[in-house]
Coordinates of N, CA and C in Angstrom, one line a residue:
M169 N 25.1 -14.1 -14.2 CA 24.7 -13.1 -14.3 C 23.1 -13.2 -13.3
D170 N 22.5 -14.3 -14.0 CA 21.4 -14.4 -13.1 C 20.9 -14.6 -12.3
N171 N 21.7 -14.4 -11.1 CA 22.1 -14.8 -9.8 C 23.3 -13.4 -9.0
E172 N 23.2 -12.5 -9.7 CA 23.9 -11.3 -9.4 C 22.7 -10.6 -7.8
I173 N 23.1 -10.7 -7.2 CA 22.2 -9.8 -5.8 C 22.1 -8.3 -6.4
F174 N 20.5 -8.0 -5.9 CA 20.1 -6.4 -6.2 C 19.6 -6.4 -5.2
A175 N 19.2 -5.1 -5.1 CA 18.6 -4.6 -3.6 C 18.1 -3.0 -4.0
H176 N 16.6 -3.1 -3.7 CA 16.0 -1.8 -4.1 C 14.7 -1.4 -2.5
V177 N 14.4 -0.2 -2.7 CA 13.7 0.4 -1.5 C 13.3 1.7 -1.6
L178 N 11.8 2.0 -1.8 CA 10.7 3.0 -1.7 C 9.6 2.7 -1.1
F179 N 10.0 3.9 -0.4 CA 8.5 4.7 0.2 C 7.8 6.0 -1.1
D180 N 6.8 5.2 -1.2 CA 6.3 5.8 -2.3 C 4.8 7.1 -1.6
E181 N 4.6 6.9 -0.3 CA 4.2 7.7 0.5 C 4.8 7.9 1.7
L182 N 5.6 9.2 2.3 CA 5.8 9.8 3.6 C 5.3 11.0 3.1
E183 N 3.8 11.0 3.8 CA 2.9 12.2 4.4 C 2.5 12.8 5.4
G184 N 2.2 13.7 5.4 CA 1.1 14.2 6.2 C -0.1 14.8 5.7
R185 N -1.4 14.0 6.4 CA -2.3 13.9 6.0 C -3.4 15.0 6.9
S186 N -3.7 16.4 6.9 CA -4.5 17.7 7.3 C -5.4 18.0 6.7
T187 N -6.3 17.6 8.0 CA -7.8 17.7 8.0 C -8.4 18.9 9.1
A188 N -9.5 18.7 9.4 CA -9.9 19.9 10.3 C -9.7 19.4 11.5
A189 N -9.9 18.0 11.9 CA -9.3 17.8 13.3 C -7.8 17.3 13.5
G190 N -7.2 17.7 12.2 CA -5.9 17.9 12.7 C -4.7 17.1 11.3
T191 N -3.4 17.0 11.7 CA -3.0 16.2 10.7 C -2.1 14.6 11.2
Q192 N -2.4 13.6 10.7 CA -1.5 12.1 10.8 C -0.4 11.8 10.0
F193 N 0.2 11.3 10.3 CA 1.2 10.5 9.2 C 1.4 9.6 8.7
R194 N 1.2 9.6 7.5 CA 1.2 8.0 6.8 C 2.3 8.0 6.1
W195 N 2.4 6.5 6.1 CA 3.7 5.8 5.3 C 3.3 4.6 4.7
D196 N 4.0 4.1 3.7 CA 3.6 3.5 2.4 C 4.8 3.1 2.1
G197 N 5.6 1.9 1.9 CA 7.1 1.8 1.4 C 7.3 0.6 1.3
Q198 N 7.8 -0.1 0.6 CA 8.4 -1.6 0.2 C 9.8 -1.6 -0.2
G199 N 10.7 -2.4 0.3 CA 12.0 -2.8 -0.6 C 12.2 -4.4 -0.7
W200 N 13.1 -4.6 -1.8 CA 13.5 -6.1 -1.6 C 14.8 -6.4 -2.0
I201 N 15.2 -7.7 -2.1 CA 16.6 -8.4 -2.6 C 16.7 -9.5 -2.6
G202 N 17.3 -9.6 -4.0 CA 17.7 -11.0 -4.3 C 17.9 -10.9 -5.9
T203 N 17.7 -12.2 -6.2 CA 18.4 -11.9 -8.0 C 16.9 -12.1 -8.9
D204 N 17.2 -12.0 -10.4 CA 16.2 -11.9 -11.2 C 14.9 -12.7 -11.0
M205 N 15.4 -14.1 -10.2 CA 14.3 -14.9 -10.4 C 14.1 -15.1 -8.7
N206 N 14.2 -14.7 -8.3 CA 13.9 -15.1 -6.8 C 14.6 -14.0 -5.6
K207 N 13.3 -13.3 -4.9 CA 13.7 -11.5 -3.7 C 12.7 -12.3 -3.0
V208 N 13.4 -11.5 -1.5 CA 12.2 -11.4 -0.6 C 11.9 -9.8 -0.6
W209 N 10.8 -9.6 -0.3 CA 10.2 -8.5 -0.3 C 9.8 -8.1 1.2
V210 N 10.0 -7.0 1.5 CA 9.1 -6.4 2.8 C 8.4 -5.3 2.6
K211 N 7.3 -5.3 3.0 CA 5.8 -4.1 2.8 C 5.5 -3.5 3.9
S212 N 4.9 -2.2 4.0 CA 4.6 -1.5 5.5 C 4.2 -0.4 5.1
E213 N 3.2 -0.2 5.7 CA 1.9 0.8 6.0 C 1.3 1.2 7.1
G214 N 1.2 2.2 7.1 CA 0.0 2.8 8.4 C -0.3 3.9 8.3
F215 N -0.9 4.4 9.7 CA -0.7 5.5 10.2 C -0.8 6.0 11.7
L216 N 0.3 7.2 11.5 CA 0.3 7.6 13.4 C -0.1 8.9 13.4
D217 N -1.2 8.9 15.0 CA -1.6 10.1 14.9 C -1.0 10.2 16.7
G218 N 0.0 11.4 16.6 CA 0.2 11.0 18.0 C 1.0 10.0 18.3
T219 N 1.0 10.0 19.4 CA 1.8 8.2 19.8 C 0.6 7.0 19.4
T220 N -0.1 7.5 18.6 CA -1.6 5.9 18.2 C -0.8 5.5 17.0
M221 N -0.7 4.4 16.7 CA -0.4 4.0 15.2 C -1.6 3.2 14.7
S222 N -2.2 3.0 13.7 CA -3.2 2.6 13.1 C -3.1 2.0 11.8
D223 N -3.7 0.9 11.2 CA -3.7 0.3 10.0 C -2.6 -0.2 9.8
G224 N -1.5 -0.5 10.8 CA -0.4 -0.6 10.3 C 0.0 -2.3 10.1
D225 N 0.6 -2.5 9.0 CA 0.2 -4.2 7.9 C 1.7 -4.0 7.6
H226 N 2.1 -5.2 7.9 CA 4.1 -5.5 7.6 C 3.6 -6.5 6.8
E227 N 3.9 -7.3 5.5 CA 4.5 -8.1 5.1 C 5.6 -8.6 4.7
F228 N 5.9 -10.0 4.9 CA 7.0 -10.0 4.3 C 7.4 -11.4 3.8
L229 N 7.5 -11.2 2.3 CA 7.1 -12.3 1.4 C 8.1 -12.3 0.6
Y230 N 8.3 -14.0 -0.4 CA 8.9 -14.5 -1.0 C 8.4 -14.3 -2.5
D231 N 9.2 -14.0 -3.6 CA 8.9 -13.0 -4.4 C 9.5 -14.3 -6.2
R232 N 8.8 -14.6 -7.2 CA 9.1 -15.4 -8.3 C 8.3 -14.9 -9.2
P233 N 9.2 -14.9 -10.6 CA 8.2 -14.4 -11.8 C 6.9 -15.2 -12.5
I234 N 6.3 -15.4 -13.1 CA 5.0 -16.3 -13.3 C 5.3 -16.5 -14.5
P235 N 5.9 -18.0 -14.7 CA 5.6 -18.3 -16.2 C 4.8 -17.7 -17.3
G236 N 4.9 -17.0 -18.4 CA 4.1 -16.7 -19.1 C 3.2 -15.1 -19.2
M237 N 3.4 -14.6 -18.0 CA 3.2 -13.7 -17.7 C 4.7 -12.1 -17.6
R238 N 4.5 -11.8 -18.4 CA 5.9 -11.4 -18.6 C 6.0 -10.1 -17.5
Y239 N 5.3 -10.0 -16.6 CA 5.7 -8.0 -16.0 C 4.4 -8.7 -14.5
F240 N 4.6 -9.7 -14.2 CA 3.8 -10.3 -13.2 C 4.6 -11.0 -11.9
D241 N 4.9 -11.2 -11.1 CA 5.4 -11.6 -10.1 C 4.1 -12.2 -8.8
A242 N 4.7 -13.8 -8.7 CA 4.0 -14.4 -7.9 C 5.0 -14.1 -6.5
Q243 N 3.6 -13.8 -5.3 CA 4.3 -13.2 -3.9 C 3.4 -14.2 -3.3
V244 N 4.4 -15.2 -2.0 CA 3.8 -15.8 -0.5 C 4.1 -14.9 0.3
G245 N 3.9 -15.3 1.6 CA 4.7 -15.1 2.5 C 3.5 -14.8 3.6
V246 N 3.9 -13.8 4.8 CA 2.8 -13.8 5.7 C 2.8 -12.2 6.1
R247 N 1.5 -11.3 7.1 CA 1.5 -10.6 7.0 C 0.9 -10.2 8.9
A248 N 1.6 -9.1 8.8 CA 1.3 -9.1 10.6 C 1.0 -8.2 10.5
D249 N -0.8 -7.6 11.2 CA -1.1 -6.6 11.5 C -0.8 -6.0 13.1
L250 N 0.5 -4.8 13.1 CA 1.4 -4.9 14.4 C 1.1 -2.9 14.5
D251 N 0.0 -2.9 15.3 CA -0.2 -1.4 15.7 C -0.6 -1.1 17.2
S252 N -1.5 0.0 17.2 CA -2.0 0.2 19.0 C -3.4 -0.8 18.9
D253 N -4.1 -1.6 18.3 CA -4.8 -2.3 18.2 C -4.0 -4.0 17.8
P254 N -5.5 -4.7 18.9 CA -4.8 -6.5 19.0 C -3.9 -6.7 17.5
R255 N -2.5 -7.6 17.9 CA -2.3 -8.2 16.6 C -2.8 -9.1 15.7
R256 N -2.7 -9.3 14.8 CA -3.2 -10.2 14.2 C -2.1 -10.7 12.8
A257 N -2.3 -11.9 12.5 CA -0.9 -12.5 11.7 C -1.6 -13.5 10.6
W258 N -1.3 -13.5 9.4 CA -2.0 -14.0 8.2 C -0.8 -14.4 7.0
A259 N -1.3 -15.6 6.5 CA -0.7 -16.2 5.5 C -1.1 -15.5 4.1
A260 N -0.3 -15.1 3.5 CA -0.2 -14.0 2.2 C -0.4 -14.8 0.8
I261 N -1.0 -14.4 0.0 CA -0.5 -14.8 -0.9 C -1.1 -14.2 -2.5
G262 N -0.5 -13.9 -3.3 CA -1.0 -12.7 -4.7 C -0.2 -12.1 -5.9
I263 N -0.3 -11.3 -6.4 CA 0.3 -11.0 -7.8 C 1.2 -9.6 -7.3
E264 N 2.3 -9.1 -8.4 CA 1.9 -8.0 -8.3 C 2.4 -7.8 -10.1
G265 N 2.6 -6.3 -10.5 CA 3.2 -6.3 -11.7 C 2.5 -5.1 -12.8
L266 N 2.5 -4.9 -13.6 CA 2.7 -3.5 -15.0 C 1.2 -4.6 -15.9
A267 N -0.3 -4.0 -15.5 CA -1.0 -4.8 -16.6 C -0.8 -3.8 -17.7
P268 N -2.0 -4.3 -19.0 CA -1.5 -3.5 -20.1 C -1.4 -1.6 -20.0
Y269 N -0.2 -0.9 -20.5 CA -0.8 0.1 -20.7 C 0.2 1.0 -18.9
E270 N 0.8 0.1 -18.6 CA 1.9 0.5 -17.3 C 0.9 0.8 -16.1
F271 N -0.3 0.0 -16.3 CA -0.9 0.7 -14.3 C -0.6 -0.6 -13.7
E272 N 0.1 -0.3 -12.8 CA 0.3 -0.7 -11.4 C -0.7 -1.7 -10.6
F273 N -0.9 -2.8 -10.9 CA -1.7 -3.8 -10.1 C -1.7 -4.7 -9.1
A274 N -2.2 -5.2 -8.5 CA -1.7 -5.8 -6.7 C -2.6 -6.1 -6.4
P275 N -2.7 -7.4 -6.7 CA -4.6 -8.3 -5.8 C -3.7 -9.4 -4.6
T276 N -4.1 -9.2 -3.8 CA -3.4 -10.0 -2.7 C -4.3 -10.7 -1.7
F277 N -4.4 -11.8 -1.3 CA -5.4 -12.9 -0.7 C -4.8 -13.3 0.7
Y278 N -5.2 -13.1 2.1 CA -5.1 -13.5 3.3 C -6.0 -14.4 3.6
I279 N -5.6 -14.9 4.6 CA -6.5 -16.2 5.4 C -5.3 -16.5 7.1
R280 N -6.0 -16.8 7.7 CA -5.3 -16.6 9.0 C -6.1 -18.4 9.6
N281 N -5.4 -18.8 10.5 CA -5.7 -20.0 11.4 C -6.9 -20.7 11.5
D282 N -7.8 -19.5 11.7 CA -9.1 -19.8 12.1 C -10.2 -19.6 11.6
G283 N -9.6 -19.9 9.9 CA -10.3 -19.8 8.8 C -11.1 -18.6 8.2
R284 N -10.6 -17.2 8.5 CA -11.1 -15.7 8.0 C -10.3 -15.7 7.4
V285 N -10.9 -15.1 5.7 CA -9.8 -14.9 5.2 C -10.2 -13.2 4.7
A286 N -9.2 -12.6 3.5 CA -9.7 -10.9 3.1 C -9.0 -10.9 2.2
G287 N -9.1 -9.9 1.6 CA -8.4 -9.5 0.2 C -8.4 -8.0 -0.1
R288 N -7.5 -7.6 -0.8 CA -6.7 -6.4 -0.9 C -6.7 -6.1 -2.3
I289 N -7.0 -4.9 -2.8 CA -6.7 -4.7 -4.3 C -5.9 -3.3 -4.3
E290 N -5.0 -3.0 -4.3 CA -4.2 -2.0 -4.9 C -4.0 -1.9 -6.8
G291 N -3.6 -0.3 -6.5 CA -3.3 0.3 -7.8 C -3.0 1.2 -8.2
A292 N -2.6 1.9 -8.9 CA -2.0 3.2 -8.8 C -1.3 3.6 -10.6
Y293 N -1.2 4.9 -11.4 CA -1.3 4.6 -12.6 C -0.6 6.2 -12.5
E294 N 0.6 6.4 -13.2 CA 1.6 7.2 -13.2 C 1.3 8.5 -14.5
F295 N 0.8 9.6 -14.6 CA 0.9 10.2 -15.7 C 1.9 11.2 -15.7
R296 N 3.0 11.1 -16.6 CA 4.0 12.3 -16.6 C 3.4 13.5 -17.6
L297 N 3.2 14.3 -17.1 CA 2.9 16.0 -17.4 C 4.4 16.9 -18.2
R298 N 5.0 16.8 -17.3 CA 6.8 16.7 -18.0 C 7.5 15.9 -17.6
Q299 N 8.6 16.6 -17.9 CA 9.7 15.4 -17.5 C 9.7 14.9 -16.4
R300 N 9.2 16.0 -15.5 CA 9.9 15.9 -14.1 C 8.2 16.0 -13.0
L301 N 7.3 16.3 -13.9 CA 6.3 16.7 -13.1 C 5.3 15.4 -12.8
V302 N 4.8 15.2 -12.4 CA 4.5 13.2 -12.7 C 2.2 13.6 -11.8
M303 N 1.7 12.8 -12.4 CA 0.5 12.9 -11.7 C -0.1 11.6 -11.4
E304 N 0.0 11.4 -10.1 CA -0.3 9.7 -9.6 C -1.8 9.4 -9.2
P305 N -2.7 9.1 -9.5 CA -4.1 8.2 -8.7 C -3.7 6.9 -8.6
Q306 N -4.2 6.9 -7.1 CA -3.7 5.7 -6.5 C -4.9 5.0 -5.7
A307 N -5.6 3.6 -5.7 CA -6.6 3.0 -4.5 C -6.1 2.1 -3.9
E308 N -6.6 1.9 -2.8 CA -6.6 0.4 -2.1 C -7.8 0.1 -1.3
V309 N -8.4 -0.8 -2.0 CA -9.7 -1.9 -1.1 C -9.1 -3.0 -0.5
N310 N -10.1 -3.0 0.8 CA -9.7 -4.4 1.5 C -11.4 -5.0 1.8
F311 N -11.0 -6.1 2.1 CA -12.4 -6.8 2.2 C -12.3 -8.0 3.3
Y312 N -13.2 -8.6 4.1 CA -12.9 -9.5 4.6 C -14.1 -10.3 5.0
S313 N -13.5 -11.7 5.6 CA -15.0 -12.4 5.5 C -15.8 -12.1 6.9
K314 N -15.2 -12.2 7.7 CA -15.5 -12.2 9.0 C -15.1 -10.7 10.0
D315 N -16.5 -10.0 10.9 CA -16.6 -9.3 11.1 C -15.0 -9.0 12.4
D316 N -14.2 -8.3 12.8 CA -13.4 -8.1 14.3 C -13.3 -6.5 14.6
P317 N -14.3 -6.8 15.5 CA -14.5 -5.6 16.4 C -12.9 -4.9 17.0
A318 N -12.4 -6.0 17.4 CA -11.0 -5.5 17.9 C -10.5 -4.8 17.4
R319 N -10.4 -4.8 16.3 CA -9.7 -3.8 14.7 C -10.0 -2.9 14.1
K320 N -12.0 -2.6 14.4 CA -12.9 -2.2 13.8 C -12.9 -2.4 12.4
T321 N -13.1 -3.5 11.9 CA -13.3 -4.4 10.4 C -14.3 -5.0 10.8
G322 N -15.0 -4.5 9.4 CA -16.1 -5.5 8.9 C -16.3 -6.0 8.2
S323 N -17.3 -7.4 8.0 CA -17.5 -8.3 7.2 C -17.5 -7.1 5.4
G324 N -17.3 -8.1 4.6 CA -17.5 -8.1 2.9 C -16.7 -6.5 2.8
F325 N -17.2 -5.5 2.4 CA -16.1 -4.5 1.7 C -16.2 -3.7 2.9
S326 N -14.8 -3.6 3.5 CA -14.6 -2.5 4.6 C -14.5 -1.6 4.3
D327 N -13.6 -1.4 3.8 CA -12.6 0.3 3.7 C -12.0 0.3 2.3
I328 N -11.5 1.4 1.8 CA -10.9 2.2 0.6 C -10.4 3.3 1.0
D329 N -9.1 3.3 0.6 CA -8.0 4.1 0.9 C -7.3 4.9 -0.7
G330 N -7.4 6.4 -1.0 CA -7.3 6.4 -2.4 C -6.8 7.9 -2.9
G331 N -6.5 8.2 -3.4 CA -5.8 9.8 -3.6 C -5.2 10.0 -4.8
L332 N -5.1 11.1 -4.9 CA -4.6 11.5 -6.3 C -3.5 12.9 -6.0
R333 N -2.3 12.5 -6.3 CA -0.8 13.4 -5.6 C -0.2 13.8 -7.3
L334 N 0.4 14.7 -6.7 CA 1.2 15.7 -8.0 C 2.6 16.0 -7.4
R335 N 3.5 14.8 -8.0 CA 4.7 15.4 -7.5 C 5.6 15.9 -9.1
Y336 N 6.6 16.6 -7.9 CA 8.2 17.4 -9.0 C 9.1 16.1 -8.1
E337 N 9.8 15.3 -9.6 CA 10.9 14.8 -9.4 C 12.7 15.9 -9.6
L338 N 13.1 16.2 -8.1 CA 14.0 16.9 -8.0 C 14.9 15.9 -8.7
T339 N 14.7 15.2 -8.8 CA 15.7 14.1 -8.9 C 15.4 12.8 -9.0
R340 N 15.4 11.8 -9.7 CA 14.4 10.7 -10.4 C 14.1 9.8 -8.7
K341 N 15.3 10.0 -7.3 CA 14.5 9.6 -6.4 C 14.3 10.1 -5.3
F342 N 14.0 11.4 -5.4 CA 13.6 12.5 -4.9 C 12.7 12.8 -5.3
A343 N 11.6 13.0 -4.4 CA 10.2 13.8 -5.2 C 9.1 14.2 -3.9
P344 N 9.2 15.8 -3.6 CA 8.0 16.1 -2.9 C 6.8 16.2 -4.0
Y345 N 6.0 15.9 -3.0 CA 4.5 16.6 -3.6 C 3.3 16.4 -3.0
I346 N 2.3 17.3 -3.4 CA 0.9 17.8 -2.8 C 0.1 16.6 -3.4
G347 N -1.4 16.5 -2.8 CA -2.5 16.1 -3.6 C -3.8 16.1 -2.2
Y348 N -4.6 15.0 -2.5 CA -5.9 15.2 -2.3 C -6.4 13.4 -1.7
T349 N -6.6 13.0 -0.9 CA -7.0 11.6 -0.9 C -8.3 11.4 0.2
Y350 N -8.8 10.4 0.0 CA -10.2 9.9 0.5 C -10.1 8.8 1.1
S351 N -10.1 8.8 2.8 CA -10.5 7.1 3.5 C -11.9 6.9 3.8
G352 N -12.3 5.9 3.5 CA -13.8 5.5 3.8 C -13.9 4.5 4.5
A353 N -14.9 3.8 5.5 CA -15.2 2.9 6.3 C -16.4 2.6 5.7
Y354 N -17.1 1.5 5.4 CA -18.3 0.7 4.8 C -18.7 -0.6 5.9
G355 N -20.0 -0.6 5.4 CA -20.6 -2.1 6.6 C -20.4 -1.7 7.9
N356 N -20.1 -3.2 8.4 CA -20.0 -2.7 10.0 C -18.8 -2.3 10.4
S357 N -17.5 -1.8 9.3 CA -16.6 -1.2 9.4 C -16.8 0.3 10.2
A358 N -17.7 0.6 8.7 CA -18.5 2.3 9.6 C -18.8 2.4 10.7
I359 N -19.7 1.4 11.3 CA -20.5 1.3 12.4 C -19.4 1.1 13.7
Y360 N -18.1 0.2 13.5 CA -17.1 0.0 14.7 C -16.6 1.1 15.0
Q361 N -16.2 1.9 13.6 CA -15.7 3.7 14.1 C -16.7 4.6 14.5
R362 N -17.5 4.1 14.1 CA -18.7 5.3 14.8 C -18.6 5.1 16.3
Q363 N -18.9 4.0 16.5 CA -18.9 3.6 17.9 C -17.5 3.9 18.7
G364 N -16.7 3.7 18.0 CA -15.1 4.8 18.6 C -15.2 6.1 18.5
G365 N -16.2 7.1 17.9 CA -16.0 8.2 17.9 C -15.2 8.6 16.8
E366 N -15.0 7.7 16.1 CA -14.3 8.3 14.8 C -15.3 8.8 13.2
S367 N -14.5 9.0 12.5 CA -15.0 9.7 11.1 C -14.7 8.3 10.4
T368 N -15.9 8.1 9.7 CA -16.2 7.2 8.4 C -16.2 7.4 7.4
H369 N -15.9 9.0 6.9 CA -15.3 9.4 5.5 C -14.3 10.5 5.9
T370 N -13.3 10.5 5.5 CA -12.3 11.5 5.5 C -11.7 12.1 4.3
S371 N -11.9 13.2 4.0 CA -10.7 14.2 2.6 C -9.7 14.7 3.7
S372 N -8.5 14.8 3.1 CA -7.6 15.3 3.3 C -6.9 15.7 2.2
F373 N -6.0 17.0 2.8 CA -4.9 17.3 2.0 C -3.6 16.7 2.3
V374 N -2.8 16.7 1.3 CA -1.3 15.7 1.8 C -0.7 16.4 1.0
F375 N 0.8 15.8 1.7 CA 2.3 16.7 1.4 C 2.7 15.7 1.7
G376 N 3.9 15.5 1.3 CA 5.0 14.7 1.8 C 6.0 14.5 0.5
I377 N 6.5 13.2 0.5 CA 7.9 12.8 -0.3 C 7.8 11.7 -1.0
R378 N 8.3 11.3 -2.0 CA 8.5 10.1 -2.4 C 9.9 10.1 -2.7
V379 N 10.9 8.6 -1.7 CA 12.0 8.6 -2.3 C 12.5 7.0 -2.4
W380 N 13.3 7.0 -3.2 CA 13.8 5.2 -3.2 C 14.9 5.3 -3.8
R381 N 15.5 4.3 -3.8 CA 17.0 3.9 -3.8 C 17.3 2.6 -3.9

């Protein structure tokens, strides 16, 4: 039974983000295939604004449970930044799982062959208000060791993307939602975005669907 193959795909965010400047499309999804002990993960997220793609992050990871840590897996693999900006490739190592009280927690460390390093911390929590009504706060924070002006990322605390979404589960696998999100750039990341004519702090009304199978 331990060698039986399973698969799972989840798009936690398939949404439009509406601001005074217009509407962006945002996706954030992941999927895996494998056994209880060994899995291959694929993760993808980014923004699409017309024909311009930004913050495109795609990861391919090997996943295995951590001995002695019942609800956490170790993950190692590669990350590719593929969008309308210059491409970057990173080695990735991190953990993902449920902290106490079922808080979703995923810190990841990245390194490039030129010695640059980066870090990301993701977290989310589900408040089940009713049997089908769920409130979910979520946040993602990014850090970089060096500036990368071509991709508008600065050293240190670079950016944060967070939100609060209220979804109604028509079925367990299909749930439309509405919510509010905030995206902010800091330090040199904010300087690069201002130089490119972009906003450094954006609040959005969001509407979308969460689907899995």
